[in-house]
XYZ file of N, CA and C in Angstrom:
840
model
N 18.808 5.824 -24.561
C 17.523 5.498 -24.429
C 17.297 3.936 -23.670
N 16.682 3.966 -22.432
C 16.097 2.785 -22.289
C 14.973 2.223 -22.873
N 14.470 1.240 -23.117
C 13.654 0.706 -23.856
C 13.070 -0.498 -22.437
N 11.508 -0.056 -21.514
C 11.634 -0.406 -20.396
C 9.914 -1.670 -20.344
N 9.956 -2.992 -20.441
C 9.082 -3.742 -20.489
C 8.034 -4.205 -19.967
N 6.801 -4.216 -20.360
C 5.850 -4.120 -19.154
C 4.928 -5.599 -19.684
N 4.844 -6.899 -19.617
C 3.973 -7.512 -19.933
C 3.273 -7.491 -19.351
N 1.416 -7.479 -19.108
C 0.133 -8.065 -19.075
C -1.126 -8.316 -19.605
N -1.432 -8.575 -18.178
C -2.903 -9.579 -18.745
C -3.870 -9.046 -17.862
N -5.378 -8.382 -18.281
C -5.621 -7.763 -17.521
C -6.001 -6.910 -16.263
N -5.521 -7.322 -14.835
C -4.915 -6.394 -13.643
C -4.544 -5.488 -13.459
N -5.700 -4.183 -14.240
C -5.878 -2.810 -14.119
C -5.721 -1.779 -13.195
N -5.664 -2.484 -11.962
C -5.102 -1.999 -10.595
C -3.570 -2.036 -10.492
N -2.989 -3.217 -11.019
C -1.417 -3.028 -11.313
C -0.625 -2.244 -12.179
N -1.427 -2.548 -13.518
C -0.639 -2.166 -14.663
C -0.948 -0.446 -14.126
N -2.006 0.051 -14.212
C -1.912 1.296 -13.318
C -0.900 2.317 -12.144
N -0.829 1.507 -11.826
C -0.023 1.918 -10.672
C 1.511 2.060 -10.863
N 1.290 0.264 -11.973
C 3.038 0.455 -12.648
C 3.392 1.915 -13.403
N 2.910 1.768 -14.152
C 2.455 2.951 -15.905
C 2.918 4.065 -15.319
N 1.727 4.409 -14.286
C 1.582 6.004 -13.533
C 2.852 6.783 -12.672
N 3.329 5.278 -12.322
C 4.711 5.684 -10.973
C 5.574 5.742 -11.489
N 5.906 5.166 -12.833
C 6.963 5.094 -13.666
C 7.375 6.321 -14.206
N 5.618 7.241 -14.827
C 5.342 8.026 -15.241
C 5.752 9.291 -14.686
N 5.360 9.542 -13.818
C 5.078 10.464 -12.491
C 6.468 10.446 -11.700
N 6.860 9.857 -11.470
C 8.503 9.909 -10.629
C 9.766 9.341 -10.799
N 9.998 8.888 -12.479
C 11.370 9.224 -12.540
C 11.765 10.203 -13.061
N 13.684 10.611 -12.819
C 13.599 11.890 -12.976
C 14.484 11.576 -14.732
N 14.904 10.232 -14.448
C 15.479 9.896 -15.832
C 14.685 9.940 -16.928
N 14.371 10.554 -18.145
C 13.263 10.787 -18.799
C 13.613 10.034 -20.666
N 14.238 9.586 -20.820
C 15.273 9.162 -21.967
C 14.950 7.319 -21.752
N 13.309 7.694 -21.942
C 12.792 6.375 -21.505
C 11.903 6.142 -22.457
N 11.434 4.583 -23.159
C 9.940 4.683 -24.106
C 9.186 4.005 -23.196
N 7.892 3.111 -22.762
C 7.261 2.383 -22.230
C 6.355 1.110 -23.058
N 7.280 -0.153 -23.240
C 6.270 -0.879 -23.829
C 5.333 -2.234 -23.648
N 3.731 -1.566 -23.246
C 3.237 -2.986 -22.763
C 2.728 -3.772 -23.621
N 2.901 -5.551 -22.806
C 2.492 -6.144 -23.633
C 1.520 -6.619 -23.211
N 0.275 -7.153 -23.695
C -0.736 -7.178 -23.096
C -1.005 -8.793 -24.207
N -1.402 -9.606 -22.797
C -1.599 -11.044 -23.535
C -2.938 -11.958 -23.469
N -3.768 -10.593 -23.931
C -4.891 -11.283 -23.983
C -6.033 -10.714 -23.161
N -5.819 -9.791 -22.090
C -6.572 -8.642 -21.387
C -7.947 -8.522 -23.185
N -9.027 -8.873 -21.916
C -10.052 -9.141 -21.891
C -10.820 -7.731 -20.808
N -10.499 -7.993 -19.912
C -11.381 -6.857 -19.295
C -11.606 -4.944 -20.019
N -12.576 -4.871 -19.998
C -13.014 -3.644 -20.985
C -12.501 -2.192 -20.329
N -12.983 -2.490 -18.866
C -12.050 -1.275 -18.725
C -9.964 -1.378 -18.504
N -10.102 -2.370 -18.592
C -8.241 -2.387 -18.912
C -8.100 -2.400 -20.302
N -8.836 -3.067 -21.090
C -8.766 -2.729 -22.899
C -8.597 -1.114 -23.265
N -9.976 -0.161 -22.208
C -9.279 1.410 -22.487
C -7.860 1.977 -22.051
N -7.711 1.470 -21.247
C -7.407 2.234 -20.305
C -5.214 2.058 -21.405
N -5.439 0.875 -21.999
C -4.438 0.331 -22.987
C -4.424 1.179 -24.526
N -5.944 1.724 -24.691
C -6.020 2.261 -25.517
C -5.311 3.863 -25.283
N -5.765 4.598 -24.368
C -5.530 5.534 -23.963
C -3.812 5.913 -23.979
N -3.383 4.970 -23.058
C -1.514 5.183 -23.525
C -1.074 5.272 -24.249
N -1.958 4.473 -25.678
C -1.063 4.389 -26.724
C -0.935 5.734 -26.990
N -2.109 7.202 -26.924
C -1.593 8.472 -27.724
C -0.806 8.986 -26.775
N 0.222 8.240 -25.537
C 1.390 9.023 -25.171
C 2.503 8.592 -25.800
N 3.732 10.085 -25.476
C 4.424 10.350 -26.144
C 5.891 8.905 -25.344
N 6.350 7.974 -26.591
C 6.997 7.318 -26.320
C 6.647 6.048 -26.088
N 5.050 5.587 -25.952
C 4.784 4.367 -25.331
C 4.196 3.655 -26.542
N 4.293 2.557 -26.721
C 3.757 1.374 -27.399
C 3.122 0.228 -26.819
N 1.711 -0.442 -27.141
C 0.792 -1.398 -26.523
C 1.211 -2.215 -28.136
N 1.985 -3.386 -27.399
C 1.658 -4.710 -28.153
C 0.558 -5.809 -27.662
N 0.378 -6.140 -29.000
C -0.692 -7.903 -28.529
C -0.079 -8.717 -28.295
N 0.391 -9.565 -27.718
C 0.538 -11.163 -28.170
C -0.293 -12.174 -28.041
N -1.091 -12.655 -28.317
C -2.128 -13.790 -28.448
C -1.242 -14.965 -28.709
N -1.127 -15.694 -27.601
C -0.870 -16.302 -27.333
C -0.872 -17.017 -26.024
N -0.423 -18.379 -25.688
C -0.659 -18.350 -24.380
C 0.691 -17.813 -23.445
N 0.527 -17.872 -21.968
C 1.813 -17.289 -21.336
C 2.759 -17.928 -21.670
N 4.018 -17.028 -21.712
C 4.979 -18.026 -22.025
C 5.993 -16.349 -21.367
N 6.470 -15.870 -20.595
C 7.000 -14.869 -19.639
C 8.854 -14.473 -20.662
N 9.416 -16.068 -21.104
C 10.117 -15.807 -22.002
C 9.837 -15.150 -23.134
N 8.779 -15.996 -24.229
C 8.105 -15.741 -25.258
C 8.272 -13.786 -25.048
N 6.622 -13.690 -24.584
C 6.264 -12.410 -24.422
C 7.560 -11.210 -24.482
N 8.587 -11.455 -23.959
C 9.737 -10.430 -23.226
C 10.537 -10.430 -24.992
N 11.138 -11.472 -25.182
C 11.482 -12.033 -26.365
C 10.930 -11.316 -27.423
N 9.936 -11.127 -28.088
C 8.913 -10.455 -28.650
C 9.238 -8.639 -28.641
N 9.198 -7.918 -27.576
C 8.829 -7.572 -27.311
C 9.973 -6.586 -27.094
N 11.504 -7.691 -27.186
C 12.686 -6.984 -27.622
C 13.000 -6.165 -28.522
N 12.335 -7.371 -29.291
C 12.859 -6.760 -31.190
C 11.885 -5.971 -31.146
N 10.820 -5.012 -30.713
C 10.588 -4.426 -31.162
C 11.273 -3.171 -30.429
N 11.544 -2.957 -29.546
C 12.036 -1.878 -28.479
C 13.192 -1.565 -29.156
N 13.405 0.073 -28.980
C 14.867 1.226 -30.055
C 15.741 1.164 -28.443
N 15.496 1.004 -27.635
C 16.790 1.060 -26.506
C 17.317 0.262 -26.933
N 18.568 1.205 -25.968
C 20.336 0.597 -25.972
C 20.282 -0.374 -25.405
N 18.981 0.077 -23.831
C 19.076 -0.737 -22.435
C 18.103 -0.872 -22.710
N 18.092 -2.711 -22.045
C 16.338 -2.955 -21.696
C 16.380 -3.115 -20.603
N 15.067 -2.723 -20.346
C 14.191 -3.133 -18.948
C 13.092 -3.724 -18.617
N 13.289 -4.910 -17.971
C 12.215 -5.914 -17.884
C 11.579 -5.454 -16.616
N 9.859 -5.371 -16.504
C 9.595 -5.076 -15.575
C 8.000 -5.253 -15.294
N 7.885 -5.455 -13.949
C 6.373 -6.470 -13.993
C 5.621 -5.594 -13.764
N 4.320 -5.926 -14.640
C 3.078 -5.452 -14.195
C 2.678 -4.376 -12.340
N 3.128 -5.225 -11.353
C 3.032 -5.128 -10.161
C 4.225 -4.756 -9.461
N 4.599 -3.519 -10.592
C 6.078 -2.850 -9.504
C 5.676 -1.591 -9.546
N 5.553 -0.696 -8.602
C 5.724 0.741 -8.787
C 7.235 1.704 -7.633
N 7.476 2.665 -8.780
C 8.645 3.293 -7.984
C 8.432 3.467 -6.997
N 8.920 4.116 -5.810
C 9.708 5.003 -4.605
C 10.493 5.742 -4.972
N 11.910 5.834 -5.352
C 12.895 6.825 -5.590
C 12.783 6.726 -6.854
N 13.021 8.079 -7.127
C 13.092 9.149 -8.539
C 14.141 8.743 -9.095
N 15.399 8.326 -8.340
C 16.549 8.161 -8.965
C 16.966 6.827 -9.491
N 15.562 5.974 -9.313
C 16.237 4.868 -9.633
C 16.341 4.233 -11.292
N 15.934 5.218 -11.713
C 16.624 4.286 -13.580
C 17.749 4.670 -14.159
N 17.990 6.409 -13.415
C 19.535 6.695 -13.449
C 20.258 5.762 -13.031
N 19.872 5.207 -11.278
C 21.126 4.476 -10.928
C 20.924 3.409 -11.413
N 20.004 1.958 -11.938
C 20.388 0.938 -12.890
C 20.939 1.635 -14.411
N 20.319 2.136 -14.862
C 20.895 2.358 -15.992
C 22.887 2.956 -16.336
N 23.172 3.629 -14.967
C 24.839 4.321 -14.746
C 25.373 3.173 -14.812
N 24.751 1.751 -13.946
C 25.617 0.808 -13.731
C 25.186 0.199 -14.929
N 24.250 0.055 -15.638
C 24.049 -1.285 -16.548
C 25.136 -0.219 -18.158
N 25.501 0.219 -17.732
C 26.041 1.238 -18.785
C 27.321 1.178 -19.256
N 28.300 0.356 -17.754
C 29.675 0.006 -17.646
C 29.828 -0.975 -18.139
N 30.981 -1.545 -19.114
C 31.302 -1.886 -20.088
C 31.675 -3.481 -19.842
N 32.023 -3.638 -18.339
C 31.832 -5.552 -17.569
C 31.144 -6.073 -17.035
N 29.936 -4.924 -16.837
C 28.558 -5.298 -16.008
C 27.181 -5.573 -17.275
N 26.879 -6.490 -16.665
C 25.541 -7.385 -17.391
C 24.020 -7.238 -16.607
N 23.661 -7.527 -15.936
C 22.093 -7.777 -15.460
C 22.475 -6.866 -14.229
N 21.728 -5.644 -13.580
C 21.124 -4.562 -12.482
C 20.174 -4.889 -12.272
N 20.271 -5.356 -10.756
C 18.955 -5.321 -10.135
C 18.654 -4.581 -9.468
N 17.144 -4.331 -8.452
C 16.643 -3.118 -7.455
C 17.154 -3.682 -6.721
N 16.637 -2.946 -5.408
C 15.855 -3.510 -4.257
C 14.833 -3.141 -4.204
N 13.545 -4.449 -3.481
C 11.964 -3.874 -3.899
C 11.643 -4.401 -2.227
N 10.220 -4.126 -3.017
C 9.678 -4.223 -1.536
C 8.346 -4.879 -1.146
N 7.607 -6.067 -0.701
C 6.218 -5.391 -0.785
C 5.713 -4.575 0.523
N 5.037 -4.823 0.126
C 3.319 -3.495 0.531
C 3.810 -2.826 2.095
N 4.284 -4.320 2.839
C 4.332 -3.691 4.205
C 5.505 -3.465 4.613
N 6.804 -2.958 3.717
C 7.840 -2.465 3.802
C 8.762 -3.748 4.285
N 8.781 -4.804 4.100
C 9.394 -5.588 4.268
C 10.407 -6.354 2.654
N 11.372 -6.328 2.859
C 12.492 -6.556 1.472
C 11.751 -8.089 1.172
N 11.631 -7.518 -0.312
C 11.178 -8.942 -1.601
C 11.939 -9.297 -2.109
N 13.533 -8.734 -2.719
C 14.298 -8.773 -3.102
C 15.470 -8.012 -3.093
N 16.568 -8.781 -2.650
C 18.090 -7.985 -2.793
C 19.124 -8.775 -3.283
N 18.782 -9.257 -4.744
C 19.408 -10.278 -5.296
C 19.164 -11.100 -4.864
N 19.625 -12.330 -6.109
C 19.532 -14.343 -6.006
C 20.270 -14.576 -5.472
N 20.185 -15.687 -4.598
C 21.357 -16.342 -4.251
C 20.961 -17.776 -4.740
N 21.752 -18.242 -5.252
C 22.401 -19.630 -5.694
C 22.035 -20.931 -5.205
N 21.156 -21.838 -5.082
C 21.101 -23.599 -4.016
C 20.008 -22.628 -3.543
N 19.453 -22.148 -2.992
C 18.117 -21.852 -1.879
C 17.254 -22.896 -2.012
N 16.403 -23.404 -1.547
C 15.623 -24.094 -2.157
C 15.653 -24.552 -3.337
N 16.977 -25.463 -2.886
C 17.278 -25.698 -4.622
C 17.427 -25.515 -5.774
N 17.235 -24.471 -6.408
C 17.932 -23.512 -7.580
C 18.205 -22.368 -6.739
N 17.181 -21.137 -6.565
C 17.594 -20.009 -6.331
C 16.750 -19.364 -5.211
N 16.529 -18.215 -4.388
C 15.515 -17.662 -3.402
C 16.149 -16.339 -4.005
N 15.648 -15.899 -2.875
C 15.292 -13.849 -2.743
C 16.731 -13.608 -1.147
N 17.434 -13.452 -1.732
C 18.540 -12.239 -0.592
C 17.820 -11.532 0.568
N 18.185 -11.923 2.377
C 16.870 -11.180 2.982
C 15.752 -11.003 2.813
N 15.242 -12.057 2.273
C 13.211 -12.162 1.962
C 12.596 -11.962 3.639
N 12.252 -10.679 3.640
C 11.296 -10.627 4.717
C 11.607 -9.655 5.763
N 13.292 -9.600 5.420
C 13.866 -8.546 5.784
C 12.913 -7.389 6.170
N 13.235 -6.517 7.322
C 12.500 -5.242 7.474
C 13.424 -4.154 6.260
N 12.645 -2.821 6.249
C 13.382 -2.269 5.302
C 13.989 -0.931 5.589
N 14.141 -1.122 6.922
C 15.148 -0.986 7.578
C 16.693 -1.473 8.236
N 16.491 -2.817 7.549
C 17.756 -3.119 8.471
C 18.461 -3.156 7.382
N 20.135 -3.302 8.230
C 21.219 -3.103 7.315
C 21.851 -4.544 7.010
N 20.905 -5.436 7.056
C 21.034 -6.768 6.496
C 22.714 -8.025 7.372
N 22.422 -8.701 6.385
C 24.233 -9.586 6.814
C 25.291 -8.663 6.378
N 25.990 -8.484 6.963
C 27.416 -7.548 7.390
C 27.262 -6.092 5.760
N 26.031 -6.148 6.403
C 25.399 -4.428 5.853
C 24.696 -5.003 4.290
N 25.097 -5.859 4.186
C 24.787 -5.892 2.340
C 23.978 -5.578 1.678
N 22.461 -5.035 3.141
C 21.549 -4.523 1.960
C 21.433 -2.648 1.771
N 22.714 -2.510 2.531
C 23.136 -1.262 2.120
C 23.984 0.046 0.580
N 24.959 -2.156 0.782
C 25.742 -0.886 -0.386
C 25.643 -1.997 -1.150
N 26.174 -1.592 -3.045
C 25.747 -2.017 -4.130
C 26.956 -3.604 -4.087
N 26.843 -4.491 -4.950
C 27.430 -5.614 -4.995
C 27.284 -6.259 -6.094
N 28.238 -7.074 -6.501
C 28.241 -8.146 -7.223
C 27.554 -9.331 -6.411
N 26.665 -10.113 -7.630
C 25.616 -11.223 -7.360
C 25.462 -11.722 -8.585
N 24.773 -13.385 -7.754
C 25.027 -14.308 -9.731
C 24.051 -14.348 -10.306
N 22.407 -13.492 -9.625
C 21.388 -13.352 -9.996
C 20.393 -12.496 -9.752
N 19.741 -11.716 -10.318
C 19.056 -11.081 -9.988
C 17.478 -10.733 -10.682
N 16.660 -10.841 -10.195
C 14.581 -10.638 -10.810
C 14.622 -9.950 -11.556
N 13.584 -9.929 -13.177
C 13.343 -9.792 -13.828
C 11.910 -9.206 -13.859
N 11.813 -8.894 -12.825
C 10.147 -8.393 -11.439
C 10.815 -6.765 -12.055
N 12.585 -6.899 -12.306
C 12.841 -5.517 -12.735
C 14.358 -5.346 -13.212
N 15.114 -5.665 -13.803
C 16.001 -5.710 -14.140
C 16.648 -5.164 -15.691
N 17.663 -4.236 -15.788
C 18.137 -4.080 -17.723
C 19.473 -4.415 -17.357
N 19.183 -4.231 -18.270
C 21.175 -4.871 -19.098
C 20.763 -4.287 -20.113
N 21.792 -4.046 -20.756
C 22.299 -3.582 -22.280
C 21.726 -4.532 -23.060
N 20.957 -4.477 -24.880
C 20.595 -4.213 -25.582
C 21.511 -5.625 -26.735
N 22.724 -5.186 -26.340
C 23.953 -5.988 -26.671
C 24.000 -7.393 -26.207
N 24.325 -7.018 -25.022
C 24.174 -8.416 -23.727
C 22.856 -9.436 -24.268
N 21.995 -8.897 -24.439
C 20.517 -9.524 -24.270
C 20.613 -10.763 -25.342
N 21.169 -10.173 -26.811
C 21.393 -10.826 -27.861
C 22.306 -11.815 -27.719
N 23.528 -11.003 -27.302
C 24.653 -12.098 -27.721
C 24.160 -13.758 -26.516
N 23.267 -12.699 -25.593
C 23.272 -14.679 -24.995
C 22.290 -15.292 -25.315
N 21.108 -15.203 -26.588
C 20.210 -15.402 -26.828
C 18.712 -15.135 -26.061
N 18.952 -14.033 -25.581
C 17.486 -13.218 -24.622
C 17.268 -14.437 -23.595
N 15.830 -14.463 -23.485
C 15.646 -15.356 -22.308
C 15.307 -16.909 -22.845
N 15.263 -17.994 -21.727
C 14.903 -19.177 -22.640
C 13.268 -19.562 -22.700
N 12.873 -19.510 -23.579
C 11.306 -19.739 -23.866
C 10.988 -20.850 -24.349
N 11.594 -22.026 -24.030
C 11.463 -23.306 -24.562
C 11.179 -24.147 -23.650
N 12.462 -23.802 -22.597
C 12.901 -24.916 -21.368
C 12.286 -23.939 -19.851
N 12.137 -22.739 -20.600
C 12.141 -21.769 -19.005
C 10.523 -20.658 -19.337
N 9.661 -21.479 -19.466
C 8.202 -20.491 -19.790
C 8.279 -19.421 -18.973
N 8.000 -19.784 -17.523
C 7.225 -19.402 -16.398
C 8.834 -19.109 -15.154
N 9.180 -19.700 -15.012
C 10.105 -20.003 -13.647
C 11.310 -19.968 -14.151
N 12.283 -19.633 -13.018
C 13.994 -19.249 -13.106
C 13.931 -18.877 -14.477
N 13.209 -17.724 -15.155
C 14.477 -17.765 -16.811
C 15.017 -16.911 -16.509
N 14.772 -15.529 -15.399
C 15.399 -14.400 -15.315
C 17.262 -15.565 -14.422
N 16.939 -16.537 -13.872
C 18.837 -16.432 -12.963
C 18.928 -17.264 -13.967
N 18.170 -17.986 -14.951
C 19.315 -18.699 -16.094
C 19.824 -17.437 -16.610
N 19.178 -16.549 -17.328
C 19.404 -15.632 -18.284
C 21.073 -14.795 -17.769
N 20.840 -14.529 -16.549
C 22.003 -13.661 -15.647
C 23.209 -14.586 -14.842
N 22.561 -16.181 -15.644
C 23.703 -17.171 -15.351
C 24.807 -16.980 -17.285
N 23.446 -16.666 -17.924
C 24.283 -17.176 -19.435
C 25.128 -15.617 -19.135
N 24.770 -14.738 -18.723
C 25.443 -13.427 -18.656
C 26.765 -13.542 -18.384
N 26.218 -14.513 -17.121
C 27.980 -14.025 -15.722
C 28.870 -15.142 -16.534
N 28.679 -15.826 -17.772
C 28.476 -17.193 -18.150
C 29.305 -16.868 -19.586
N 29.151 -15.102 -19.816
C 29.452 -14.610 -20.848
C 30.931 -13.386 -20.465
N 31.244 -13.457 -19.504
C 31.824 -12.911 -18.801
C 31.261 -11.567 -18.587
N 30.945 -11.342 -17.403
C 30.219 -10.069 -17.125
C 29.237 -10.060 -15.962
N 29.672 -9.226 -15.467
C 29.019 -9.182 -13.803
C 28.136 -8.192 -13.241
N 27.295 -9.603 -12.780
C 25.552 -8.586 -12.544
C 25.880 -8.124 -11.007
N 24.963 -6.757 -11.058
C 25.241 -6.080 -10.113
C 23.810 -5.970 -9.523
N 24.112 -5.688 -8.253
C 22.705 -5.692 -7.325
C 22.682 -3.802 -6.650
N 21.471 -3.142 -6.539
C 22.243 -1.718 -5.715
C 20.957 -1.610 -4.891
N 21.777 -0.927 -3.780
C 19.973 -0.820 -3.084
C 19.414 1.207 -3.430
N 20.406 1.285 -3.999
C 19.851 2.785 -3.956
C 18.801 2.876 -5.433
N 18.172 1.885 -5.602
C 16.632 1.722 -7.385
C 15.833 0.925 -5.977
N 15.002 1.893 -5.603
C 14.040 1.386 -4.123
C 12.296 1.089 -4.478
N 11.765 -0.294 -4.825
C 10.303 0.025 -5.833
C 9.582 -1.015 -4.790
N 8.537 -0.961 -4.865
C 7.665 -1.999 -4.839
C 7.184 -3.146 -5.212
N 6.979 -4.452 -4.738
C 7.187 -5.134 -6.025
C 5.513 -5.912 -5.307
N 4.674 -6.065 -5.650
C 3.616 -7.089 -5.196
C 3.559 -8.453 -5.962
N 4.803 -9.492 -5.481
C 5.052 -10.439 -6.361
C 4.106 -11.302 -6.991
N 3.883 -11.712 -7.779
C 2.659 -12.444 -8.993
C 1.687 -12.331 -8.738
N 1.130 -10.982 -8.388
C -0.054 -11.285 -8.250
C -1.273 -11.370 -9.821
N 0.042 -10.926 -10.678
C -1.016 -10.734 -11.732
C -0.866 -12.781 -12.391
N -0.332 -13.169 -12.212
C 0.241 -14.525 -12.265
C -0.459 -15.445 -11.840
N -0.811 -15.217 -10.427
C -1.311 -16.247 -9.360
C -0.424 -17.322 -9.032
N -0.364 -18.503 -8.156
C 0.127 -19.203 -7.794
C -0.008 -20.609 -8.240
N 1.161 -21.255 -8.262
C 1.638 -22.781 -8.799
C 0.282 -24.026 -8.142
N -0.767 -23.988 -8.031
C -1.394 -24.427 -7.251
C -2.786 -25.871 -8.069
N -1.851 -25.865 -8.850
C -3.150 -26.768 -9.909
C -2.204 -27.374 -10.863
N -2.704 -29.302 -10.692
C -1.307 -30.238 -11.424
C -0.745 -29.738 -12.573
N -0.924 -28.818 -14.195
C -0.510 -28.605 -15.058
C 1.049 -26.909 -14.579
N 0.650 -26.495 -13.244
C 1.163 -25.635 -13.193
C 1.941 -26.174 -12.522
N 2.359 -27.390 -11.687
C 3.194 -27.836 -10.204
C 4.074 -28.175 -11.586
N 3.196 -28.984 -12.640
C 4.387 -29.858 -13.133
C 4.393 -29.766 -14.374
N 4.825 -28.446 -14.856
C 5.360 -27.102 -15.262
C 6.489 -26.702 -14.280
N 6.260 -26.690 -13.250
C 7.414 -25.361 -12.878
C 8.444 -26.325 -12.145
N 8.103 -28.300 -12.193
C 9.168 -29.262 -11.475
C 9.736 -29.720 -12.968
N 9.271 -29.831 -13.763
C 10.013 -29.155 -14.850
C 11.074 -28.453 -15.332
N 11.034 -26.979 -15.013
C 11.606 -25.940 -15.090
C 12.787 -26.095 -13.787
N 12.158 -26.701 -12.600
C 13.212 -26.853 -11.780
C 14.312 -28.125 -12.326
N 14.384 -28.967 -12.705
C 15.129 -29.531 -13.353
C 15.870 -29.612 -14.377
N 15.222 -28.912 -15.135
C 16.061 -27.945 -16.075
C 16.923 -27.226 -15.307
N 16.957 -26.645 -14.724
C 18.313 -25.318 -13.945
C 18.742 -26.662 -13.129
N 18.644 -27.542 -12.544
C 19.447 -28.704 -12.085
C 19.902 -29.376 -12.721
N 19.603 -29.499 -13.892
C 20.881 -30.662 -14.949
C 21.552 -29.239 -15.500
N 21.182 -28.435 -16.122
C 21.684 -27.498 -17.012
C 22.694 -26.524 -15.703
N 23.095 -26.219 -14.624
C 23.213 -24.864 -14.065
C 24.225 -25.860 -12.747
N 24.059 -27.641 -12.345
C 24.163 -27.988 -11.001
C 25.426 -27.282 -10.594
N 26.660 -27.583 -11.346
C 27.743 -27.105 -10.300
C 27.948 -25.724 -9.883
N 26.835 -24.837 -10.465
C 26.491 -22.871 -10.307
C 25.522 -22.897 -8.644
N 24.559 -23.570 -8.618
C 23.682 -23.774 -7.702
C 24.436 -24.753 -6.539
N 25.112 -25.151 -6.759
C 26.099 -26.023 -6.008
C 27.382 -24.899 -5.019
N 27.575 -23.950 -6.006
C 28.813 -23.277 -5.203
C 28.801 -21.984 -6.190
N 27.465 -20.357 -4.791
C 27.316 -19.454 -5.019
C 28.463 -18.888 -4.705
N 29.316 -17.871 -5.580
C 30.013 -17.706 -5.367
C 29.443 -16.450 -4.215
N 28.939 -15.728 -3.814
C 28.327 -14.286 -3.080
C 28.185 -14.955 -2.227
N 27.902 -16.387 -1.809
C 27.174 -16.575 -0.340
C 28.072 -17.906 0.178
N 27.918 -17.387 1.109
C 29.219 -18.610 2.127
C 29.147 -19.808 2.473
N 29.880 -21.036 2.443
C 29.573 -21.990 2.382
C 28.802 -22.662 4.219
N 28.916 -21.246 4.728
C 28.887 -21.654 6.041
C 27.246 -21.350 6.474
N 26.750 -20.833 5.717
C 25.198 -20.472 5.260
C 24.629 -21.437 4.879
N 23.264 -21.401 5.678
C 22.111 -22.314 5.188
C 21.501 -22.385 3.301
N 21.301 -23.164 3.132
C 20.771 -23.054 1.713
C 18.914 -23.472 1.822
N 18.254 -23.951 3.124
C 16.997 -24.494 3.522
C 16.315 -22.767 3.634
N 16.814 -21.488 3.975
C 16.203 -20.640 3.910
C 16.857 -19.255 3.590
N 16.162 -17.963 3.405
C 16.411 -16.743 2.795
C 16.885 -16.253 4.057
N 17.263 -16.298 4.670
C 18.356 -15.317 6.367
C 19.658 -14.941 6.470
N 20.167 -16.149 5.703
C 21.389 -15.850 6.047
C 22.851 -16.956 7.422
N 21.421 -17.361 7.780
C 21.349 -17.891 9.052
C 22.337 -19.229 8.703
N 23.117 -19.816 9.562
C 24.360 -20.947 9.758
C 23.805 -22.033 9.545
N 24.694 -22.565 8.850
C 24.219 -23.779 8.409
C 24.878 -25.188 9.110
N 24.633 -26.335 9.308
C 25.141 -26.727 10.320
C 24.778 -28.231 9.982
N 25.602 -29.139 9.675
C 27.016 -28.847 9.314
C 27.513 -28.352 8.300
N 28.223 -26.688 8.265
C 28.970 -26.251 6.878
C 28.874 -26.529 5.923
N 28.706 -26.003 4.358
C 28.064 -27.512 3.552
C 29.921 -26.894 2.949
N 29.787 -28.243 2.118
C 31.058 -28.467 1.598
C 31.508 -27.973 -0.186
N 31.926 -26.803 -1.003
C 31.539 -27.102 -1.882
C 32.003 -27.900 -2.949
N 31.294 -27.986 -4.098
C 32.028 -28.860 -5.348
C 33.075 -28.304 -5.370
N 34.090 -29.404 -6.023
C 35.032 -29.252 -6.783
C 35.462 -28.316 -8.204
C-alpha cells in the first residue's frame, strides 16, 4: 500500500487536476490518497474536499496551523496506513500511467531510500531530473529548462541513476525509512530545502537515492505557495539557506554525482572555469 500525501490550501484548479489525474491514469491501484487541507476558505474548494471524502481510499485531514510544509507532511504520515509514503504537490499531474508502479518498484528495494520522478513544466521543458548539491549555494535541479526530448548530459535524462536528492513534489520512500530519519525538519526548514535535507539524512543513514525517467508527470512549480517576494519570506528563506550551509557544508561542496569540472552557477551542466576543487 502506498499512501500519497497531498497538502493543499484552496487552489481548486490545481488540486482537481492533481487528484483526478492520479485516479484516472494511475495503473498501480493499491494506494490511498490523503489530502491535507491547510486552511482552505474558498467555498468551491471546500465543497470539492467534501465530495472526495466519499471516495474509496481517500482521507481529507484538516491542519489548522500556519503553513509549514514539513509539519504538514509529518502530521499526515502519522495518519497514513501505507508501507510506502508518497509526497505529492497539489500542482502535479500524471503523464505516464505506470509512474507509481515504476517508483514503488524502486522504493521497495532494500538498499534504496528516496525515489524521484521526471517532472515537466506545462511548456514541455524539464522542471526536475534530480537535485544537484551546491548549485546556487545549496542545491538546484538537474537539467532545468532542457527540452523534454533532450537526452541530457551524457544521456542522463534517459537513464535510471543514483542521485544525492530528489524533490518532494513527487517522492516515494518506505515508511520505515521516513520514521528512521525523523521525517522532515519542521523546526529549521518549514518551507524550503526540507526535501533536500531529508534526502541527505536518508543517504547518511546508508541508503541510495534514485531518480527514474520512467515516471513522468507535470509540475506547475510553487503555484499554490507563491514566491519569496516579501521581507518575512525572504528572511525565512535566508535562515533556511544558512541552516543547510551550516549543517551540510561538506556534502554541498562535494556532490559525488556531479563532476567538479561542471559549474555550480547554472543548472545546465556547462563547464566550470576554472574547474572546482573538491574539499577533502
